[in-house]
Amino acid sequence: MTTLPTQTQKKLGLVIDLDTCVGCHACVVSCKGWNTENYGAPLSDKDAYGAEPMGTFLNRVHAFEVKPEVGPAQTVHFPKSCLHCEDAPCVTVCPTGASYKRVEDGIVLVNESDCIGCGLCAWSCPYGARELDQVEGVMKKCTLCVDRIYNENLPEIDREPSCVRTCPANARHFGDFADPDSNVSRLTAERGGMDLMAEMGTKPVNKYLPPRPKDEMGEIDILAPLLAPVAADPKGFLGWLDKALEKL
Amino acid sequence: MTHQQPIIDTSPKVSDEIRKTTCYMCACRCGINVHMKSGKVAYIEGNRDHPVNKGVLCAKGSAGIMQINAPSRLRAPLKRVGPRGSGAFEEISWEEAMDIAVGHLKPIRENDPTKLAFFTGRDQSQSFTGLWAQNYGTPNFAAHGGFCSVNMAAGGIYTMGGAFWEFGQPDWDRTKLFMLFGVAEDHDSNPIKMGLSKIKGNGGKIIGVNPIRSGYNAIADEWVGITPGTDGLLILSLIHELFKAGKIDLEYLSRFTNAPVLIDADTGLLMRDADGKELVIDRNTGNLVAFNTKGIMPDLAATHEGNRTVFQLMAEKYLEPQYAPDAVAEECGISAGRIRKIAHELGRVAFDEEIVLDQEWTDFRGDKHDKMVGRPVSFHSMRGVSAHSNGFQTCRALHTLQIVLGTVEVPGGFRFKPPYPKPATAHPKPHCKVTPGKPLDGPHLGYVQGPDDLCLHDDGSPVRIDKAYTWENPMSAHGLMHMVISNAHAGDPYKIDTLFMYMANMSWNSSMNTRGVMEMLTDKDENGDYVIPNIIYSDAYSSEMVAYADLVLPDTTYLERHDCISLLDRPICEADAAADAIRWPVIEPDRDVRGFQSVLVDLGARLGMPAFVNEDGSAKYKDYADYIVNHERKPGIGPLSGFRGENGDQFGRGAPNPDQLNRYIENGGFAVHHIPEGSDYYKPWNMAYQDWAVGIGLYDKPEPYLFQLYAEPLRKFQRAAEGHGDRQPPEHLRERIKETMDPLPTWYAPFEDSNVDTTEFTVHALTQRPMAMYHSWGTQNAWLRQIHGRNPLYVPTKLWEQHGFAEGDWARVTSAHGSITVPVAHHGGLNDSTVWTWNAIGKRKGAWALDEKAPEATKGFLLNHLIHELQPEKGDGLRWANSDPVTGQAAWFDLRVKIEKTTAPEECDPAFDAIKSPVGQGPKDLAWKVGK
Amino acid sequence: MHPAPSVIVFTVFSGLGFGLLAFLGLGIPNVGPWASFAFFFIAFACAVGGLLASTFHLGHPERAIKAFSQWRSSWLSREGCLAVAALLVMGLYAFLVIFFDTRIGLLGYIGAALSIATIYATSMIYAQLKTVPRWNTALTPVYFLVLSIGGGALLAGQVHLAGLMLALAGAVQVITWMKGDTRFEERGHTLETATGLGFMGKVRLFEGPHTSANYLMKEMVHVVGRKHSQKLRVIALVFMSLVPSIILLALPAGHFLALVAVVSHIAGTIASRWLFFAEAEHAVGLYYDKR
Ligand SMILES: Nc1nc2c(c(=O)[nH]1)N[C@H]1C(S)=C(S)[C@@H](COP(=O)(O)OP(=O)(O)OC[C@H]3O[C@@H](n4cnc5c(=O)[nH]c(N)nc54)[C@H](O)[C@@H]3O)O[C@H]1N2
Ligand SMILES: Nc1nc2c(c(=O)[nH]1)N[C@H]1C(S)=C(S)[C@@H](COP(=O)(O)OP(=O)(O)OC[C@H]3O[C@@H](n4cnc5c(=O)[nH]c(N)nc54)[C@H](O)[C@@H]3O)O[C@H]1N2
Ligand code: SF4
Ligand code: SF4
Ligand code: SF4
Ligand code: SF4
Ligand code: SF4
Ligand SMILES: [Mo]
């Protein structure tokens, strides 16, 4: 049944730190690698070596530019995958029940053997988190690496999403938002974790940590105490030097 | 509840086996876990135990599976059957290929080894290829460093016995203020990302100095959008401010640098005693003593018979008003206030946030220190500084800034990685004595100490084809690969017979003046013979360069061969550990290809080169793996440091261990040996470190030294230019040498600024490495090419509006050398007078097994068409090399252009004819899955 | 949104088909078995043909049966169930009318209601999507219903009713355009809310996540061709509504003119439906700085 569970036991998801993401696409490709080889059909690539390649990816990194009132434009790298929304419209629109949200952990998944590839769930997702695989004809989306995070064939330390494990800048964190003491809950509280397009009412589980303030050494703060000169000219400098060396 | 959800397997089997080896998708050399299913590579992830990447992996690394399966892989040796450059080949056997190669190489070696030019690209076996070339006997060998970052290496090694690049790293755990100059990605790509995040996590600050705000500079707390080529000026201004405020580490300068050394006022050379030791005045006694005398406090302020110290010359020079923030602000494109603030912040963090470790240590004078003082300011820099014609001096300036703050090799500062620190004087000098049929008299590349060490014939002409170590670029420590083809084509300094290249896409993205190079490679003389008679090339893939070879030796991919990441070469050490690594065949090739190093071992034996044959003339090594294990550079020291000795329990020194490779494989493909605590800072002067380094074979004897703020070798070249000594530069170079080889770091405008009309060519044009693409080879990767399949020219807001550009527009971009037509895009976080694009995305039609209509070939472009290896002619009728005058480093980023809006063409201009693909074209759709 | 031919054909023809079925279910026009056969044939051809066309849009049409399962939550599933129910009921009804000349009124009324409900369900597939503000309004079902009923009336030969309904459809169409044009802005979805970065300043896309195309951009970020939309709007309005209503209301009746009205209406509706998709901006376009 494609209704949403009224409540999930855990709320697993990601925190993405926009202050440290350097936009390296490591998470993108690692995700592609893991999910090609694991859960469901491989993530295909149409026209792989041709004029118009088009493949399925579950995680993509945009780069935005933000122009503040004063100061130069800033660049923000912006990874985006399924946010595992609490009020996931992609689940309720699905005609077949292929899309569902797991009761135990809130992960939103597609049961590929039930999916007819109608695409409606992708239409209903504001975030562009679902892509219809062009070779397989089924809907693909981030699985939160459901086949890693509980996987007893992996060492405990590796039971985290592929993209989190690989991120060189440590900009991705995985955990349970239902637990207020979890790493992700604490990061969200400390750093003011944000929802994307909150007005859509999807109640995303994944949170984004905003970039910290930048360019504070710009023109604005001219009152800051600056280096006081010890001498006005090279001669005076040598006088100072002599005194300073005495003190060593 | 009616909610039913499918039961899924959350514990599927991940793989049959994990094979641990080293990534080769770039030169960072991370450890990888290769997951195998049914004997095939299924998934690649980072190795958590590996010293370099500690488990993380970049986009390229994870995409390795698409690389080893790329349809562009060469399949067998190729013999050219069509005209050069056409791409028409026939596949031949290895026996025939080796016969052809030996047929060219043997007579050259016996008659005149200079007729061979052997140049390698970004391979990771230069200690091996260097040995091969030395044994062959040609003086014409170098790797790619000359067009990459030799300024960085030479600037650092001549100044402080180590450099940024791969020679050291910030103390990521302790740094509180980190300043990054001109870096987009760099070789240490994962460690830098991990480090940046560490600094942020510890509440530290990052200042990014870069005309472009992307990548690392996007996450920097402060973005300083400098005008290209002016970093030296900014840095000297920071030094000016710090001097003026007395925010300099006087004790550090006194004890560990040549700042207190006296300079002979007549010659400008350092004063030395009879043993050649530099002289200082001891402030305690007032005596003139050798710098390394126990118990002294060298006096920065001393004068001796009218001879002043280095420090006084520095103070005099850098306190000059020309370096004041207000004087440099406009040129640098940074406000004076901001420069002052940065200087203030550097001084504040270095001195007010001083770190003190309770750690005793003894310095090279025998003086004991009860603590280690740290200044938690660190710096890193790469090609943004290096790839300018003033890059050598700018690198020196940056090291000087680090040193006056007392922040090199101290807690929180910049730390060397073994085998560094290693001063220029402990490196070999270049060798170039040729004897037909015999090895060269020593290693090719090294560090000259003065005019006597140049590689010149008695008549003053260059010995080497690339004119390295000549007056044009005396300190060209890495050679000048970017000049080889044009010099060989011009027959200047002489003609060669065979050009032998390995892993460098010289007819495309690694050359300046790409079209010109293609013409040189195909040009014929009056007899109808190629001007460069024979070209042998080794590549693993169907690159643009393959089409220009007569004989192609197909290499394996990185998961199909043995490789050695050696302490003799470019190891994977960390600041607190020596480490090296291997690659090993985790899969077997399914094609008729061979590891190129093994091919060289074989060729060495066939040519009877001493290092590769036994007394009886039989081959000494079966293959490269055999060489890795059994070759000894010196007794007990070989390519790999780990698991040496009969029991495999020795590191560094020890007899060859036949089981060594297996031990590496068991250990995850690497070996690490930690520097004991207390030896891991102050390394150049710390006797505990020096002894440790001797113990593992990094040095033969302790090599403590002073940082060379004043670089005497430069002064020696200046003196020659002033007319002293026997070896004299040609007249036309005298002034330039005097100006650019200042022994104290200095700044002059990039050459292109004075050679082209800057009122016409107002705009600077740059390239950056994309993080998810490695030069030209990422393109054959089905996953990566979707991320970067074409590249626009990014234009800053000011120019965007001035030219009335809109999304989808195209521009004609013109330099003094040429013109290209390319798509444009808007970038707000960009210096007002700079445009840029991603490097090496543009591809030649027909290469890399791609469709001829691939966006890389129609919408992707190279900036290289606009850059010439020679500067336009000046008033004197001469064309100067587009290189740094000290090192010969290719000045890629000096480029000046103008842009105009133009109507959108079908495809980028210039477009070249397609080359015939020797491997056909890749399959249509991929739905890749190894395990079903 | 991508104006895929399959969805255009589906919505246009199933709309017409079910519209006509609704009339037939109500016993309009009241004609003999053979004439009824012709009407039913047209109605079923349109409805079934439209439904079949919609399966071209599917990645796995062979599994279409599964789409009937989620009628409790999914409008697409409801639409499927209703369509089948409507076709079954009307099929039985038609069978009795054609072969037994027996008209069971209740059965017809149920069939008519199911047909209208099907159209409504179809419209709700689009109207429910918050991600497409232009669609996410009560006007969407009105637009679908008016057009279906108008088109159904036209095919059912209900000259005056059709004329009025199609004129009304024209009016509804104009209102949907007017309201629709500002709807996205009114909802307040911006690149700033999409990224959460509005607190820092004005946001624009610097570099997309990939230079190649992807499914999202092909499916949901349709910008090409939109520049012709003003022209197409006129064409749609004229052919879908104006021409047929003038013919029906102001000109003398006749088979030829009726045919002209029908062809004109269908052509205009196709244009209207093309615009319905092509002009609909999906919120995900924000992330690509294209809507
Ligand atoms: N405009 C501009 N141009 C530049 C630069 C710039 O910043 N701007 N940077 C310069 C710099 S620093 C560099 S280092 C050069 C890099 O330029 P190149 O050295 O040409 O770099 P790659 O594209 O990596 O090409 C190396 C070749 O090695 C081949 N190869 C890959 N793997 C293997 C292997 O396992 N075995 C063998 N035998 N071959 C292999 C590839 O197929 C390719 O043909 O570009 C230079 N060019
Ligand atoms: N992913 C990836 N990694 C790579 C490579 C790759 O191709 N792909 N190539 C490897 C190789 S061979 C090399 S040499 C390294 C090079 O690594 P980097 O040194 O990072 O080289 P570039 O990408 O050329 O970046 C040069 C940077 O300098 C900036 N810059 C240019 N001129 C100036 C200037 O005058 N002042 C300042 N402050 N900045 C300036 C440019 O904006 C750019 O950000 O990367 C290595 N790592
Ligand atoms: S992000 Fe999109 S796909 Fe993921 S749960 Fe939310 S609506 Fe569904
Ligand atoms: S594409 Fe598949 S998962 Fe998505 S709504 Fe349709 S049937 Fe459900
Ligand atoms: S959690 Fe797994 S599936 Fe989701 S984006 Fe990360 S790697 Fe991809
Ligand atoms: S791997 Fe980490 S740093 Fe790189 S793009 Fe993804 S989130 Fe950003
Ligand atoms: S940085 Fe990336 S490509 Fe380079 S070695 Fe490491 S994982 Fe491989
Ligand atoms: Mo390089």
PDB file of N, CA and C in Angstrom, chain A residues 19 36-38 40 45 47-50 55 65 73 75 103-104 151-153 158 162 166 169 214-219 230 246, chain B residues 5 11-12 43 46 48 57 197 200 213 220-223 243-244 283 335 341 344 785-786 828 851 924-926 928-931:
ATOM      1  N   ASP A  19      29.336  24.056   4.023  1.00  0.00           N
ATOM      2  CA  ASP A  19      30.510  24.871   4.333  1.00  0.00           C
ATOM      3  C   ASP A  19      31.808  24.163   3.956  1.00  0.00           C
ATOM      4  N   THR A  36      25.415   0.611  -8.915  1.00  0.00           N
ATOM      5  CA  THR A  36      25.435  -0.136 -10.161  1.00  0.00           C
ATOM      6  C   THR A  36      25.616  -1.612  -9.863  1.00  0.00           C
ATOM      7  N   GLU A  37      26.417  -1.873  -8.858  1.00  0.00           N
ATOM      8  CA  GLU A  37      26.768  -3.252  -8.566  1.00  0.00           C
ATOM      9  C   GLU A  37      25.811  -3.885  -7.557  1.00  0.00           C
ATOM     10  N   ASN A  38      25.061  -3.055  -6.847  1.00  0.00           N
ATOM     11  CA  ASN A  38      24.247  -3.613  -5.779  1.00  0.00           C
ATOM     12  C   ASN A  38      22.753  -3.410  -6.011  1.00  0.00           C
ATOM     13  N   GLY A  40      19.146  -3.626  -6.860  1.00  0.00           N
ATOM     14  CA  GLY A  40      18.386  -3.433  -8.089  1.00  0.00           C
ATOM     15  C   GLY A  40      19.230  -3.493  -9.344  1.00  0.00           C
ATOM     16  N   ASP A  45      24.007   3.676 -18.576  1.00  0.00           N
ATOM     17  CA  ASP A  45      24.446   4.859 -19.304  1.00  0.00           C
ATOM     18  C   ASP A  45      24.090   4.674 -20.773  1.00  0.00           C
ATOM     19  N   ASP A  47      24.204   5.727 -24.620  1.00  0.00           N
ATOM     20  CA  ASP A  47      25.136   6.416 -25.513  1.00  0.00           C
ATOM     21  C   ASP A  47      26.431   6.767 -24.771  1.00  0.00           C
ATOM     22  N   ALA A  48      26.953   5.778 -24.079  1.00  0.00           N
ATOM     23  CA  ALA A  48      28.026   6.023 -23.115  1.00  0.00           C
ATOM     24  C   ALA A  48      29.250   6.699 -23.727  1.00  0.00           C
ATOM     25  N   TYR A  49      29.565   6.387 -24.969  1.00  0.00           N
ATOM     26  CA  TYR A  49      30.753   6.966 -25.600  1.00  0.00           C
ATOM     27  C   TYR A  49      30.358   7.826 -26.801  1.00  0.00           C
ATOM     28  N   GLY A  50      29.113   8.252 -26.792  1.00  0.00           N
ATOM     29  CA  GLY A  50      28.580   8.927 -27.963  1.00  0.00           C
ATOM     30  C   GLY A  50      28.418  10.420 -27.792  1.00  0.00           C
ATOM     31  N   GLY A  55      23.181   9.060 -18.430  1.00  0.00           N
ATOM     32  CA  GLY A  55      23.158   7.949 -17.497  1.00  0.00           C
ATOM     33  C   GLY A  55      22.330   8.264 -16.274  1.00  0.00           C
ATOM     34  N   GLU A  65      26.041  30.062  -7.188  1.00  0.00           N
ATOM     35  CA  GLU A  65      26.777  31.264  -6.898  1.00  0.00           C
ATOM     36  C   GLU A  65      25.833  32.157  -6.110  1.00  0.00           C
ATOM     37  N   ALA A  73      30.741  37.599  -5.191  1.00  0.00           N
ATOM     38  CA  ALA A  73      29.885  36.412  -5.242  1.00  0.00           C
ATOM     39  C   ALA A  73      30.601  35.231  -4.592  1.00  0.00           C
ATOM     40  N   THR A  75      30.759  30.944  -4.009  1.00  0.00           N
ATOM     41  CA  THR A  75      30.434  29.708  -4.718  1.00  0.00           C
ATOM     42  C   THR A  75      30.058  28.653  -3.679  1.00  0.00           C
ATOM     43  N   VAL A 103       8.931   1.425   7.360  1.00  0.00           N
ATOM     44  CA  VAL A 103       8.441   1.736   8.697  1.00  0.00           C
ATOM     45  C   VAL A 103       9.588   1.774   9.702  1.00  0.00           C
ATOM     46  N   GLU A 104      10.545   0.889   9.495  1.00  0.00           N
ATOM     47  CA  GLU A 104      11.562   0.774  10.543  1.00  0.00           C
ATOM     48  C   GLU A 104      12.556   1.926  10.548  1.00  0.00           C
ATOM     49  N   ASN A 151      24.515  -4.142   6.593  1.00  0.00           N
ATOM     50  CA  ASN A 151      25.095  -5.320   5.955  1.00  0.00           C
ATOM     51  C   ASN A 151      26.100  -6.033   6.848  1.00  0.00           C
ATOM     52  N   GLU A 152      25.745  -7.229   7.220  1.00  0.00           N
ATOM     53  CA  GLU A 152      26.605  -7.980   8.137  1.00  0.00           C
ATOM     54  C   GLU A 152      27.856  -8.519   7.459  1.00  0.00           C
ATOM     55  N   ASN A 153      27.897  -8.451   6.148  1.00  0.00           N
ATOM     56  CA  ASN A 153      29.119  -8.847   5.455  1.00  0.00           C
ATOM     57  C   ASN A 153      30.140  -7.714   5.410  1.00  0.00           C
ATOM     58  N   ASP A 158      32.109   0.156   8.240  1.00  0.00           N
ATOM     59  CA  ASP A 158      31.713   0.433   6.861  1.00  0.00           C
ATOM     60  C   ASP A 158      30.199   0.420   6.651  1.00  0.00           C
ATOM     61  N   SER A 162      27.747   4.646   0.928  1.00  0.00           N
ATOM     62  CA  SER A 162      28.955   4.720   0.121  1.00  0.00           C
ATOM     63  C   SER A 162      29.432   6.162  -0.039  1.00  0.00           C
ATOM     64  N   THR A 166      33.040   7.814   1.344  1.00  0.00           N
ATOM     65  CA  THR A 166      34.062   8.257   0.399  1.00  0.00           C
ATOM     66  C   THR A 166      34.366   9.743   0.481  1.00  0.00           C
ATOM     67  N   ALA A 169      36.068  15.427   2.019  1.00  0.00           N
ATOM     68  CA  ALA A 169      35.976  16.640   2.832  1.00  0.00           C
ATOM     69  C   ALA A 169      35.120  16.416   4.073  1.00  0.00           C
ATOM     70  N   LYS A 214      31.534  34.457   5.237  1.00  0.00           N
ATOM     71  CA  LYS A 214      32.797  34.523   4.493  1.00  0.00           C
ATOM     72  C   LYS A 214      33.259  35.972   4.326  1.00  0.00           C
ATOM     73  N   ASP A 215      34.481  36.104   3.876  1.00  0.00           N
ATOM     74  CA  ASP A 215      35.048  37.408   3.491  1.00  0.00           C
ATOM     75  C   ASP A 215      34.921  38.460   4.583  1.00  0.00           C
ATOM     76  N   GLU A 216      35.228  38.054   5.803  1.00  0.00           N
ATOM     77  CA  GLU A 216      35.102  39.035   6.889  1.00  0.00           C
ATOM     78  C   GLU A 216      36.314  39.948   6.997  1.00  0.00           C
ATOM     79  N   MET A 217      37.353  39.628   6.238  1.00  0.00           N
ATOM     80  CA  MET A 217      38.509  40.528   6.214  1.00  0.00           C
ATOM     81  C   MET A 217      38.387  41.504   5.053  1.00  0.00           C
ATOM     82  N   GLY A 218      37.186  41.727   4.609  1.00  0.00           N
ATOM     83  CA  GLY A 218      36.986  42.634   3.479  1.00  0.00           C
ATOM     84  C   GLY A 218      37.145  44.071   3.903  1.00  0.00           C
ATOM     85  N   GLU A 219      36.470  44.925   3.189  1.00  0.00           N
ATOM     86  CA  GLU A 219      36.656  46.364   3.416  1.00  0.00           C
ATOM     87  C   GLU A 219      35.923  46.870   4.635  1.00  0.00           C
ATOM     88  N   VAL A 230      56.927  49.052  14.264  1.00  0.00           N
ATOM     89  CA  VAL A 230      57.949  49.226  15.303  1.00  0.00           C
ATOM     90  C   VAL A 230      58.947  50.293  14.895  1.00  0.00           C
ATOM     91  N   GLU A 246      68.166  41.474  22.073  1.00  0.00           N
ATOM     92  CA  GLU A 246      68.607  41.451  23.468  1.00  0.00           C
ATOM     93  C   GLU A 246      67.670  40.608  24.314  1.00  0.00           C
TER      94      GLU A 246
ATOM     95  N   GLN B   5       5.336  -3.859   3.317  1.00  0.00           N
ATOM     96  CA  GLN B   5       6.505  -3.487   2.518  1.00  0.00           C
ATOM     97  C   GLN B   5       7.294  -4.731   2.189  1.00  0.00           C
ATOM     98  N   SER B  11      21.608  -7.564   3.790  1.00  0.00           N
ATOM     99  CA  SER B  11      22.987  -8.048   3.971  1.00  0.00           C
ATOM    100  C   SER B  11      23.460  -8.850   2.771  1.00  0.00           C
ATOM    101  N   PRO B  12      23.350  -8.288   1.576  1.00  0.00           N
ATOM    102  CA  PRO B  12      23.828  -9.065   0.427  1.00  0.00           C
ATOM    103  C   PRO B  12      25.341  -9.235   0.502  1.00  0.00           C
ATOM    104  N   TYR B  43      33.734  -3.313  -7.725  1.00  0.00           N
ATOM    105  CA  TYR B  43      33.524  -2.052  -7.030  1.00  0.00           C
ATOM    106  C   TYR B  43      34.850  -1.638  -6.411  1.00  0.00           C
ATOM    107  N   GLY B  46      37.930   3.237  -1.094  1.00  0.00           N
ATOM    108  CA  GLY B  46      39.183   3.627  -0.463  1.00  0.00           C
ATOM    109  C   GLY B  46      39.602   2.639   0.621  1.00  0.00           C
ATOM    110  N   ARG B  48      40.839   2.102   4.177  1.00  0.00           N
ATOM    111  CA  ARG B  48      40.847   2.876   5.426  1.00  0.00           C
ATOM    112  C   ARG B  48      42.198   2.893   6.121  1.00  0.00           C
ATOM    113  N   LEU B  57      37.886   8.320  -1.114  1.00  0.00           N
ATOM    114  CA  LEU B  57      38.280   8.137  -2.506  1.00  0.00           C
ATOM    115  C   LEU B  57      37.610   9.228  -3.332  1.00  0.00           C
ATOM    116  N   SER B 197      38.967  20.136   5.738  1.00  0.00           N
ATOM    117  CA  SER B 197      37.836  19.870   6.612  1.00  0.00           C
ATOM    118  C   SER B 197      38.287  19.767   8.067  1.00  0.00           C
ATOM    119  N   LYS B 200      38.690  23.293   9.386  1.00  0.00           N
ATOM    120  CA  LYS B 200      37.368  23.855   9.688  1.00  0.00           C
ATOM    121  C   LYS B 200      36.817  23.249  10.966  1.00  0.00           C
ATOM    122  N   ARG B 213      37.137  31.672  -7.779  1.00  0.00           N
ATOM    123  CA  ARG B 213      36.547  31.136  -6.554  1.00  0.00           C
ATOM    124  C   ARG B 213      35.755  29.878  -6.872  1.00  0.00           C
ATOM    125  N   ALA B 220      36.915  28.477   1.256  1.00  0.00           N
ATOM    126  CA  ALA B 220      37.820  29.303   2.070  1.00  0.00           C
ATOM    127  C   ALA B 220      37.016  30.385   2.782  1.00  0.00           C
ATOM    128  N   ASP B 221      37.436  30.710   3.992  1.00  0.00           N
ATOM    129  CA  ASP B 221      36.730  31.763   4.720  1.00  0.00           C
ATOM    130  C   ASP B 221      36.935  33.116   4.058  1.00  0.00           C
ATOM    131  N   GLU B 222      38.113  33.282   3.501  1.00  0.00           N
ATOM    132  CA  GLU B 222      38.416  34.531   2.805  1.00  0.00           C
ATOM    133  C   GLU B 222      38.834  34.186   1.401  1.00  0.00           C
ATOM    134  N   TRP B 223      38.226  34.834   0.432  1.00  0.00           N
ATOM    135  CA  TRP B 223      38.679  34.647  -0.944  1.00  0.00           C
ATOM    136  C   TRP B 223      39.382  35.913  -1.402  1.00  0.00           C
ATOM    137  N   PHE B 243      57.644  42.797   8.683  1.00  0.00           N
ATOM    138  CA  PHE B 243      58.921  43.407   9.094  1.00  0.00           C
ATOM    139  C   PHE B 243      58.640  44.715   9.823  1.00  0.00           C
ATOM    140  N   LYS B 244      57.803  45.525   9.213  1.00  0.00           N
ATOM    141  CA  LYS B 244      57.548  46.846   9.774  1.00  0.00           C
ATOM    142  C   LYS B 244      57.009  46.745  11.203  1.00  0.00           C
ATOM    143  N   ARG B 283      76.299  36.315  18.932  1.00  0.00           N
ATOM    144  CA  ARG B 283      75.873  37.472  19.708  1.00  0.00           C
ATOM    145  C   ARG B 283      76.363  37.395  21.158  1.00  0.00           C
ATOM    146  N   SER B 335      42.733  45.305  -2.158  1.00  0.00           N
ATOM    147  CA  SER B 335      42.845  46.600  -1.493  1.00  0.00           C
ATOM    148  C   SER B 335      43.948  46.571  -0.447  1.00  0.00           C
ATOM    149  N   LYS B 341      45.151  43.643   6.694  1.00  0.00           N
ATOM    150  CA  LYS B 341      44.426  42.739   7.584  1.00  0.00           C
ATOM    151  C   LYS B 341      44.993  41.329   7.532  1.00  0.00           C
ATOM    152  N   HIS B 344      48.177  41.283   9.405  1.00  0.00           N
ATOM    153  CA  HIS B 344      47.873  41.328  10.832  1.00  0.00           C
ATOM    154  C   HIS B 344      47.461  39.957  11.338  1.00  0.00           C
ATOM    155  N   ARG B 785      32.837  11.380 -18.018  1.00  0.00           N
ATOM    156  CA  ARG B 785      32.608  12.284 -19.145  1.00  0.00           C
ATOM    157  C   ARG B 785      31.208  12.885 -19.108  1.00  0.00           C
ATOM    158  N   GLN B 786      30.333  12.294 -18.343  1.00  0.00           N
ATOM    159  CA  GLN B 786      29.014  12.908 -18.212  1.00  0.00           C
ATOM    160  C   GLN B 786      29.078  14.137 -17.299  1.00  0.00           C
ATOM    161  N   GLY B 828      30.539  34.812 -11.383  1.00  0.00           N
ATOM    162  CA  GLY B 828      30.642  35.998 -10.531  1.00  0.00           C
ATOM    163  C   GLY B 828      31.867  35.982  -9.633  1.00  0.00           C
ATOM    164  N   ASP B 851      32.614   8.776 -30.176  1.00  0.00           N
ATOM    165  CA  ASP B 851      31.922   9.229 -31.375  1.00  0.00           C
ATOM    166  C   ASP B 851      32.561  10.540 -31.856  1.00  0.00           C
ATOM    167  N   LYS B 924      27.347   1.303 -27.473  1.00  0.00           N
ATOM    168  CA  LYS B 924      26.284   2.285 -27.339  1.00  0.00           C
ATOM    169  C   LYS B 924      25.892   2.459 -25.858  1.00  0.00           C
ATOM    170  N   ASP B 925      25.189   1.482 -25.350  1.00  0.00           N
ATOM    171  CA  ASP B 925      24.668   1.618 -23.991  1.00  0.00           C
ATOM    172  C   ASP B 925      25.413   0.701 -23.028  1.00  0.00           C
ATOM    173  N   LEU B 926      25.544   1.174 -21.809  1.00  0.00           N
ATOM    174  CA  LEU B 926      26.163   0.353 -20.778  1.00  0.00           C
ATOM    175  C   LEU B 926      25.157   0.084 -19.674  1.00  0.00           C
ATOM    176  N   TRP B 928      26.091  -1.894 -16.606  1.00  0.00           N
ATOM    177  CA  TRP B 928      27.244  -2.609 -16.107  1.00  0.00           C
ATOM    178  C   TRP B 928      26.928  -3.304 -14.804  1.00  0.00           C
ATOM    179  N   LYS B 929      27.078  -4.560 -14.758  1.00  0.00           N
ATOM    180  CA  LYS B 929      26.969  -5.239 -13.482  1.00  0.00           C
ATOM    181  C   LYS B 929      27.737  -6.538 -13.572  1.00  0.00           C
ATOM    182  N   VAL B 930      28.641  -6.733 -12.627  1.00  0.00           N
ATOM    183  CA  VAL B 930      29.480  -7.914 -12.689  1.00  0.00           C
ATOM    184  C   VAL B 930      28.776  -9.089 -12.027  1.00  0.00           C
ATOM    185  N   GLY B 931      28.306  -8.867 -10.808  1.00  0.00           N
ATOM    186  CA  GLY B 931      27.583  -9.929 -10.126  1.00  0.00           C
ATOM    187  C   GLY B 931      26.125  -9.851 -10.517  1.00  0.00           C
TER     188      GLY B 931
END
